[in-house]
Amino acid sequence: MSRTAPRLGPTAPKKLVEDGDICPVCKSSRYLNPNMVFKVNPECYHKMCESCVDRIFSHGPAPCPIAGCRRTLRKARFKKPNFEDIQIEREVDIRRRVASVFNRREDEFDTLLDYNNYLNEVEDITFNLIHKIDLDATEKKLAAYADSNKQSIQANVSRASQETTSFQARQAAEREQERLRREAARRDDEEKKRILEENRRNILNTLATTDGDANRIAKEGQRVALKKSSARRALTDRRPDVVASDPFTAATANGNADGGAFVIKGLKKVVEPEAEKPYDPFGGLSDETQYYVLQDTYQYEDVDKYMSDVQYTAGGYDFGEWYSRALCEAFSGLGVFIGEETSGRDAAAAVPIAMAATAATVVGVEKSADDVF
C-alpha cells in the first residue's frame, strides 16, 4: 500500500491562512513543507518564501511580485523576520533607523526639559513614519538633519561603540576574576585536604614508632597542621591572584548642532580648545636682545680657560648659550621705565577717587534740595 503526500485543499486548517503560513507568490504551505522559511524586504515588508526570493531576485533587482506593489527589490536586503507580526517588524526597523540618526544624549542638553522636548520631537517623527503621515516631508526632515549633523552623529556612534567595548571588556574581566577566585578556592580546599591527610599519616606513624602519650601526639599534630594552614593563608594574602582593572574609558566630544529643517533647542555649546600659542621664553616681557648683538666669541680669561678644558668640552657644553644668558641678564633692566609705570598707576587710582567725589557732591545736592531748613 503506497502513501501519498497530503494535498492542501479546501478542507485545510484555516489557521494556516490566518497565520500567514502560505507563500503569496507560489502558494506553497508550511503544512506540506515544515522547513519553509519566509523572508521580508524592508522596502515593502511583503512576506514570501525563500525559494521564491532565490528564483525571482537571484539575477538582479526585480519588482515585487505581490499584486499592487511596484517597488524594486534586491535580494541582499531580504531578511528573516524576527516577529510574526509584520507591522511590529516594520515598526522596530523604523525605530532603529530613526535612533541611528537622532542619537543625542542627555548630557548634551542644558536641562532635562530640553532633553524631553527633543525626545518628544523624535517620537513625533517616528510616529509619522510608522503611520505614513506626511511621509515625504518627514523623510526630508530626517535626511536634512542627518546631513547637517554628521559630525555629532558619528561622534555619538563612536562613543556608543567605545562604551559597548568597555562594557564587554569589563564583563570579560569580571568573568576571568570569578574564574580565578573559583580556582583559588579549589586549590585552597585541595591544599587543606592534603595538609589534613599528611597530618593524619604523621600522627599514625608517630604512634606506631613511639610509646608516647596518644593525646599529646594528636594535639602536637593538630598544632603543626594549624601552623601550616596559617602560613599558607598569609602567603596567599601577600600574593593575590586577582587584580581588578579596567583599561577602557569612554570619552568623546559632542557634535555641534547645526541648523536645517530640524532644530534642536537647549544643546550645550561645544567649546573648541584654544590653539597653542608660540613659546615665549620671556613670558610676555620685552625682548632685551634689541639692545645688543651676540658675537661668536668674547675675550674673557675666566671663560677661556674652560674652553680648552676637556672636562667641559667633552660633555658638549655650549659657551654661546652662556654668553647669551649673561648678556640678557645684563640688559634686562633697560626696557623698564619706573616713571611711566608710577604715572599710569597714579592715573588709574585717581579715577575711582574722582568718581567717589562726584557721587558725594550729587548726594549733597539732593539732601540740600530735600532739606526745608
Short mmCIF file of N, CA, C and O in Angstrom, two decimals, residues 180-181 183-185 187-188 191 230-243:
data_model
loop_
_atom_site.label_atom_id
_atom_site.label_comp_id
_atom_site.label_asym_id
_atom_site.label_seq_id
_atom_site.Cartn_x
_atom_site.Cartn_y
_atom_site.Cartn_z
N LEU A 180 39.24 32.94 38.43
CA LEU A 180 40.44 32.86 39.27
C LEU A 180 40.08 32.66 40.73
O LEU A 180 40.79 31.93 41.45
N ARG A 181 38.99 33.30 41.18
CA ARG A 181 38.57 33.09 42.57
C ARG A 181 38.14 31.64 42.80
O ARG A 181 38.47 31.05 43.84
N GLU A 183 39.16 29.06 41.10
CA GLU A 183 40.37 28.24 41.03
C GLU A 183 41.16 28.35 42.33
O GLU A 183 41.68 27.34 42.84
N ALA A 184 41.25 29.57 42.87
CA ALA A 184 41.96 29.74 44.14
C ALA A 184 41.25 29.01 45.28
O ALA A 184 41.91 28.39 46.14
N ALA A 185 39.92 29.05 45.29
CA ALA A 185 39.18 28.33 46.33
C ALA A 185 39.36 26.82 46.18
O ALA A 185 39.50 26.10 47.19
N ARG A 187 41.99 25.29 44.86
CA ARG A 187 43.34 24.97 45.32
C ARG A 187 43.45 25.03 46.84
O ARG A 187 44.16 24.23 47.46
N ASP A 188 42.73 26.00 47.42
CA ASP A 188 42.73 26.11 48.87
C ASP A 188 42.14 24.87 49.52
O ASP A 188 42.69 24.34 50.51
N GLU A 191 44.58 21.97 49.09
CA GLU A 191 45.74 22.10 49.98
C GLU A 191 45.35 21.80 51.42
O GLU A 191 46.11 21.16 52.17
N SER A 230 48.05 28.45 58.63
CA SER A 230 48.21 29.90 58.83
C SER A 230 49.29 30.46 57.91
O SER A 230 49.13 31.53 57.32
N ALA A 231 50.40 29.74 57.78
CA ALA A 231 51.47 30.21 56.89
C ALA A 231 51.01 30.23 55.44
O ALA A 231 51.32 31.17 54.69
N ARG A 232 50.25 29.21 55.01
CA ARG A 232 49.75 29.20 53.64
C ARG A 232 48.77 30.32 53.39
O ARG A 232 48.78 30.97 52.33
N ARG A 233 47.90 30.62 54.36
CA ARG A 233 46.93 31.70 54.20
C ARG A 233 47.63 33.05 54.14
O ARG A 233 47.25 33.93 53.37
N ALA A 234 48.66 33.25 54.94
CA ALA A 234 49.41 34.52 54.89
C ALA A 234 50.11 34.68 53.55
O ALA A 234 50.15 35.78 52.99
N LEU A 235 50.63 33.59 52.98
CA LEU A 235 51.28 33.67 51.67
C LEU A 235 50.27 34.03 50.60
O LEU A 235 50.55 34.82 49.68
N THR A 236 49.06 33.49 50.69
CA THR A 236 48.02 33.80 49.71
C THR A 236 47.59 35.25 49.80
O THR A 236 47.34 35.91 48.80
N ASP A 237 47.51 35.79 51.03
CA ASP A 237 47.12 37.19 51.19
C ASP A 237 48.17 38.14 50.64
O ASP A 237 47.85 39.19 50.10
N ARG A 238 49.44 37.76 50.76
CA ARG A 238 50.51 38.63 50.23
C ARG A 238 50.60 38.57 48.73
O ARG A 238 51.08 39.50 48.08
N ARG A 239 50.11 37.51 48.12
CA ARG A 239 50.21 37.34 46.67
C ARG A 239 48.82 37.06 46.11
O ARG A 239 48.47 35.93 45.80
N PRO A 240 48.01 38.10 45.94
CA PRO A 240 46.65 37.88 45.43
C PRO A 240 46.68 37.43 43.99
O PRO A 240 47.55 37.81 43.21
N ASP A 241 45.70 36.61 43.64
CA ASP A 241 45.63 36.09 42.27
C ASP A 241 44.83 36.97 41.34
O ASP A 241 44.94 36.85 40.13
N VAL A 242 43.97 37.83 41.91
CA VAL A 242 43.06 38.61 41.08
C VAL A 242 43.33 40.08 41.32
O VAL A 242 43.39 40.52 42.46
N VAL A 243 43.53 40.81 40.27
CA VAL A 243 43.70 42.26 40.33
C VAL A 243 42.66 42.87 39.43
O VAL A 243 42.64 42.62 38.23
#
